[in-house]
């Protein structure tokens, strides 16, 4: 074996050292970012709503009146989406409500 090849245990030790450096660097950069953000918020008089606006409530789907009815079962279909088996490939005018 060549002496230039790094052993598995040495590589694991290097990875652990790098992970510690990454964690420390992230903490420092996050602290700096938070300090800058707080400064901007204070200098512009921003509120939480300015920075993090509430999301608009989702619009409820409006009910659509059915357009077709199966005379045998009474089932209805609005004409939207995949057609039910009872109307698929048939003349829809005979099922119109």
N, C-alpha and C. Protein backbone atom coordinates (compact mmCIF):
# COMPACT_ATOMS: atom_id res chain seq x y z
N UNK A 1 0.82 -1.20 0.00
CA UNK A 1 0.00 0.00 0.00
C UNK A 1 0.86 1.25 0.00
N UNK A 2 0.34 2.25 -0.65
CA UNK A 2 1.05 3.52 -0.73
C UNK A 2 0.80 4.33 0.54
N UNK A 3 1.76 5.11 0.95
CA UNK A 3 1.61 5.92 2.16
C UNK A 3 0.83 7.20 1.88
N UNK A 4 0.56 7.51 0.61
CA UNK A 4 -0.17 8.71 0.24
C UNK A 4 -1.68 8.54 0.43
N UNK A 5 -2.15 7.33 0.51
CA UNK A 5 -3.58 7.07 0.62
C UNK A 5 -4.01 7.33 2.07
N UNK A 6 -5.03 8.14 2.21
CA UNK A 6 -5.55 8.46 3.53
C UNK A 6 -6.42 7.31 4.00
N UNK A 7 -6.27 6.94 5.25
CA UNK A 7 -7.04 5.81 5.77
C UNK A 7 -8.48 6.23 6.04
N UNK A 8 -9.31 5.25 6.14
CA UNK A 8 -10.74 5.46 6.40
C UNK A 8 -10.94 6.24 7.69
N UNK A 9 -10.22 5.84 8.75
CA UNK A 9 -10.36 6.52 10.05
C UNK A 9 -9.90 7.97 9.97
N UNK A 10 -8.86 8.23 9.19
CA UNK A 10 -8.38 9.60 9.04
C UNK A 10 -9.41 10.44 8.29
N UNK A 11 -10.01 9.84 7.27
CA UNK A 11 -11.06 10.56 6.51
C UNK A 11 -12.26 10.87 7.40
N UNK A 12 -12.65 9.93 8.24
CA UNK A 12 -13.76 10.18 9.16
C UNK A 12 -13.43 11.31 10.12
N UNK A 13 -12.20 11.34 10.60
CA UNK A 13 -11.77 12.40 11.51
C UNK A 13 -11.79 13.75 10.79
N UNK A 14 -11.35 13.76 9.53
CA UNK A 14 -11.38 15.01 8.75
C UNK A 14 -12.81 15.48 8.54
N UNK A 15 -13.72 14.52 8.25
CA UNK A 15 -15.12 14.87 8.04
C UNK A 15 -15.70 15.48 9.31
N UNK A 16 -15.40 14.87 10.46
CA UNK A 16 -15.91 15.40 11.74
C UNK A 16 -15.40 16.82 11.96
N UNK A 17 -14.12 17.05 11.67
CA UNK A 17 -13.55 18.39 11.85
C UNK A 17 -14.23 19.38 10.91
N UNK A 18 -14.47 18.96 9.66
CA UNK A 18 -15.15 19.85 8.71
C UNK A 18 -16.58 20.15 9.15
N UNK A 19 -17.28 19.15 9.64
CA UNK A 19 -18.65 19.36 10.10
C UNK A 19 -18.70 20.36 11.25
N UNK A 20 -17.71 20.29 12.14
CA UNK A 20 -17.64 21.24 13.24
C UNK A 20 -17.36 22.65 12.71
N UNK A 21 -16.48 22.76 11.72
CA UNK A 21 -16.18 24.06 11.13
C UNK A 21 -17.41 24.62 10.41
N UNK A 22 -18.13 23.75 9.72
CA UNK A 22 -19.35 24.18 9.01
C UNK A 22 -20.37 24.70 10.00
N UNK A 23 -20.57 23.98 11.10
CA UNK A 23 -21.53 24.39 12.12
C UNK A 23 -21.15 25.74 12.71
N UNK A 24 -19.88 25.91 13.03
CA UNK A 24 -19.42 27.17 13.61
C UNK A 24 -19.58 28.32 12.62
N UNK A 25 -19.22 28.09 11.35
CA UNK A 25 -19.34 29.14 10.34
C UNK A 25 -20.80 29.53 10.14
N UNK A 26 -21.70 28.54 10.12
CA UNK A 26 -23.12 28.83 9.94
C UNK A 26 -23.65 29.67 11.09
N UNK A 27 -23.28 29.28 12.33
CA UNK A 27 -23.74 30.06 13.50
C UNK A 27 -23.29 31.51 13.39
N UNK A 28 -22.04 31.72 13.01
CA UNK A 28 -21.51 33.08 12.91
C UNK A 28 -22.23 33.87 11.82
N UNK A 29 -22.45 33.24 10.66
CA UNK A 29 -23.10 33.94 9.55
C UNK A 29 -24.58 34.20 9.84
N UNK A 30 -25.24 33.26 10.51
CA UNK A 30 -26.65 33.48 10.87
C UNK A 30 -26.76 34.62 11.86
N UNK A 31 -25.85 34.66 12.83
CA UNK A 31 -25.89 35.74 13.82
C UNK A 31 -25.68 37.08 13.13
N UNK A 32 -24.76 37.13 12.16
CA UNK A 32 -24.52 38.37 11.42
C UNK A 32 -25.75 38.76 10.61
N UNK A 33 -26.38 37.78 9.96
CA UNK A 33 -27.58 38.06 9.16
C UNK A 33 -28.71 38.58 10.03
N UNK A 34 -28.91 37.96 11.18
CA UNK A 34 -29.97 38.40 12.09
C UNK A 34 -29.71 39.82 12.56
N UNK A 35 -28.46 40.13 12.86
CA UNK A 35 -28.11 41.49 13.29
C UNK A 35 -28.43 42.50 12.19
N UNK A 36 -28.10 42.17 10.93
CA UNK A 36 -28.39 43.07 9.81
C UNK A 36 -29.90 43.24 9.62
N UNK A 37 -30.62 42.15 9.73
CA UNK A 37 -32.08 42.20 9.57
C UNK A 37 -32.70 43.07 10.65
N UNK A 38 -32.27 42.86 11.89
CA UNK A 38 -32.82 43.67 12.98
C UNK A 38 -32.52 45.15 12.77
N UNK A 39 -31.33 45.44 12.26
CA UNK A 39 -30.98 46.83 11.98
C UNK A 39 -31.89 47.43 10.91
N UNK A 40 -32.15 46.67 9.85
CA UNK A 40 -33.04 47.14 8.78
C UNK A 40 -34.47 47.33 9.30
N UNK A 41 -34.94 46.37 10.09
CA UNK A 41 -36.30 46.47 10.64
C UNK A 41 -36.42 47.72 11.49
N UNK A 42 -35.41 47.96 12.32
CA UNK A 42 -35.45 49.13 13.20
C UNK A 42 -35.35 50.44 12.40
N UNK A 43 -34.44 50.49 11.43
CA UNK A 43 -34.23 51.75 10.70
C UNK A 43 -35.42 52.10 9.81
N UNK A 44 -36.16 51.12 9.33
CA UNK A 44 -37.32 51.39 8.49
C UNK A 44 -38.64 51.31 9.25
N UNK A 45 -38.57 50.96 10.53
CA UNK A 45 -39.80 50.88 11.34
C UNK A 45 -40.74 49.79 10.84
N UNK A 46 -40.17 48.70 10.39
CA UNK A 46 -40.99 47.61 9.85
C UNK A 46 -41.68 46.83 10.97
N UNK A 47 -42.83 46.28 10.63
CA UNK A 47 -43.55 45.42 11.58
C UNK A 47 -43.46 43.98 11.09
N UNK A 48 -43.92 43.09 11.94
CA UNK A 48 -43.92 41.68 11.57
C UNK A 48 -44.78 41.46 10.32
N UNK A 49 -45.88 42.18 10.22
CA UNK A 49 -46.76 42.07 9.05
C UNK A 49 -46.05 42.54 7.78
N UNK A 50 -45.18 43.56 7.91
CA UNK A 50 -44.43 44.04 6.74
C UNK A 50 -43.48 42.97 6.22
N UNK A 51 -42.82 42.30 7.14
CA UNK A 51 -41.81 41.32 6.78
C UNK A 51 -42.43 39.96 6.46
N UNK A 52 -43.39 39.55 7.26
CA UNK A 52 -44.04 38.25 7.08
C UNK A 52 -45.56 38.44 7.00
N UNK A 53 -46.05 38.89 5.84
CA UNK A 53 -47.50 39.11 5.73
C UNK A 53 -48.28 37.81 5.86
N UNK A 54 -49.45 37.91 6.43
CA UNK A 54 -50.31 36.73 6.54
C UNK A 54 -50.72 36.30 5.14
N UNK A 55 -50.76 35.01 4.95
CA UNK A 55 -51.19 34.53 3.65
C UNK A 55 -52.69 34.75 3.51
N UNK A 56 -53.10 35.02 2.30
CA UNK A 56 -54.53 35.23 2.05
C UNK A 56 -55.25 33.90 2.21
N UNK A 57 -56.41 33.94 2.82
CA UNK A 57 -57.15 32.68 2.95
C UNK A 57 -57.50 32.13 1.58
N UNK A 58 -57.40 30.84 1.47
CA UNK A 58 -57.73 30.21 0.19
C UNK A 58 -59.21 30.33 -0.08
N UNK A 59 -59.50 30.59 -1.33
CA UNK A 59 -60.89 30.72 -1.74
C UNK A 59 -61.53 29.35 -1.78
N UNK A 60 -62.69 29.26 -1.19
CA UNK A 60 -63.39 27.98 -1.21
C UNK A 60 -63.92 27.73 -2.61
N UNK A 61 -63.87 26.49 -3.00
CA UNK A 61 -64.40 26.13 -4.31
C UNK A 61 -65.91 26.30 -4.29
N UNK A 62 -66.39 27.01 -5.28
CA UNK A 62 -67.83 27.21 -5.33
C UNK A 62 -68.50 25.96 -5.90
N UNK A 63 -69.63 25.66 -5.37
CA UNK A 63 -70.37 24.49 -5.82
C UNK A 63 -70.91 24.75 -7.21
N UNK A 64 -70.77 23.77 -8.07
CA UNK A 64 -71.24 23.88 -9.44
C UNK A 64 -72.49 23.01 -9.57
N UNK A 65 -73.50 23.60 -10.15
CA UNK A 65 -74.75 22.85 -10.32
C UNK A 65 -74.53 21.72 -11.32
N UNK A 66 -75.13 20.57 -11.06
CA UNK A 66 -74.98 19.46 -12.00
C UNK A 66 -75.68 19.76 -13.32
N UNK A 67 -75.11 19.27 -14.42
CA UNK A 67 -75.69 19.47 -15.75
C UNK A 67 -76.29 18.19 -16.31
N UNK A 68 -75.86 17.06 -15.76
CA UNK A 68 -76.30 15.77 -16.30
C UNK A 68 -76.77 14.86 -15.17
N UNK A 69 -77.79 14.03 -15.47
CA UNK A 69 -78.32 13.08 -14.48
C UNK A 69 -78.52 11.74 -15.16
N UNK A 70 -78.12 10.68 -14.45
CA UNK A 70 -78.35 9.31 -14.93
C UNK A 70 -79.77 8.93 -14.52
N UNK A 71 -80.68 8.71 -15.47
CA UNK A 71 -82.07 8.39 -15.12
C UNK A 71 -82.20 7.06 -14.38
N UNK A 72 -81.28 6.15 -14.60
CA UNK A 72 -81.37 4.84 -13.94
C UNK A 72 -81.02 4.91 -12.46
N UNK A 73 -80.00 5.69 -12.10
CA UNK A 73 -79.54 5.72 -10.71
C UNK A 73 -79.78 7.05 -10.02
N UNK A 74 -80.00 8.10 -10.79
CA UNK A 74 -80.17 9.43 -10.20
C UNK A 74 -78.85 10.14 -9.94
N UNK A 75 -77.73 9.51 -10.27
CA UNK A 75 -76.43 10.15 -10.08
C UNK A 75 -76.33 11.36 -11.00
N UNK A 76 -75.59 12.38 -10.53
CA UNK A 76 -75.43 13.59 -11.32
C UNK A 76 -73.96 13.83 -11.61
N UNK A 77 -73.73 14.69 -12.62
CA UNK A 77 -72.36 15.08 -12.99
C UNK A 77 -72.42 16.52 -13.46
N UNK A 78 -71.42 17.30 -13.07
CA UNK A 78 -71.38 18.73 -13.41
C UNK A 78 -70.88 18.99 -14.81
N UNK A 79 -70.26 18.01 -15.42
CA UNK A 79 -69.66 18.22 -16.72
C UNK A 79 -68.20 18.59 -16.63
N UNK A 80 -67.68 18.64 -15.42
CA UNK A 80 -66.27 18.95 -15.19
C UNK A 80 -65.54 17.68 -14.78
N UNK A 81 -64.30 17.60 -15.16
CA UNK A 81 -63.49 16.46 -14.77
C UNK A 81 -63.78 15.24 -15.63
N UNK A 82 -63.30 14.11 -15.16
CA UNK A 82 -63.45 12.86 -15.89
C UNK A 82 -64.91 12.43 -15.87
N UNK A 83 -65.48 12.11 -17.03
CA UNK A 83 -66.89 11.71 -17.06
C UNK A 83 -67.11 10.36 -16.39
N UNK A 84 -68.24 10.21 -15.68
CA UNK A 84 -68.54 8.93 -15.05
C UNK A 84 -68.85 7.86 -16.11
N UNK A 85 -68.79 6.63 -15.71
CA UNK A 85 -68.99 5.50 -16.62
C UNK A 85 -70.34 5.58 -17.30
N UNK A 86 -71.37 6.01 -16.60
CA UNK A 86 -72.72 6.00 -17.16
C UNK A 86 -72.93 7.00 -18.28
N UNK A 87 -72.00 7.97 -18.47
CA UNK A 87 -72.15 8.96 -19.54
C UNK A 87 -70.99 8.90 -20.54
N UNK A 88 -69.94 8.21 -20.19
CA UNK A 88 -68.74 8.15 -21.03
C UNK A 88 -69.07 7.59 -22.41
N UNK A 89 -68.59 8.27 -23.42
CA UNK A 89 -68.75 7.87 -24.82
C UNK A 89 -70.20 7.79 -25.28
N UNK A 90 -71.09 8.55 -24.63
CA UNK A 90 -72.50 8.57 -25.02
C UNK A 90 -72.91 10.00 -25.36
N UNK A 91 -74.02 10.15 -26.02
CA UNK A 91 -74.56 11.47 -26.34
C UNK A 91 -75.04 12.10 -25.04
N UNK A 92 -74.42 13.17 -24.65
CA UNK A 92 -74.71 13.80 -23.35
C UNK A 92 -76.05 14.50 -23.33
N UNK A 93 -76.58 14.85 -24.48
CA UNK A 93 -77.85 15.58 -24.51
C UNK A 93 -79.00 14.77 -23.89
N UNK A 94 -78.93 13.46 -23.97
CA UNK A 94 -80.01 12.65 -23.38
C UNK A 94 -79.95 12.63 -21.86
N UNK A 95 -78.81 13.07 -21.27
CA UNK A 95 -78.67 13.10 -19.82
C UNK A 95 -78.79 14.51 -19.25
N UNK A 96 -78.96 15.51 -20.11
CA UNK A 96 -79.00 16.91 -19.65
C UNK A 96 -80.18 17.13 -18.71
N UNK A 97 -79.92 17.95 -17.71
CA UNK A 97 -80.95 18.27 -16.72
C UNK A 97 -81.71 19.49 -17.20
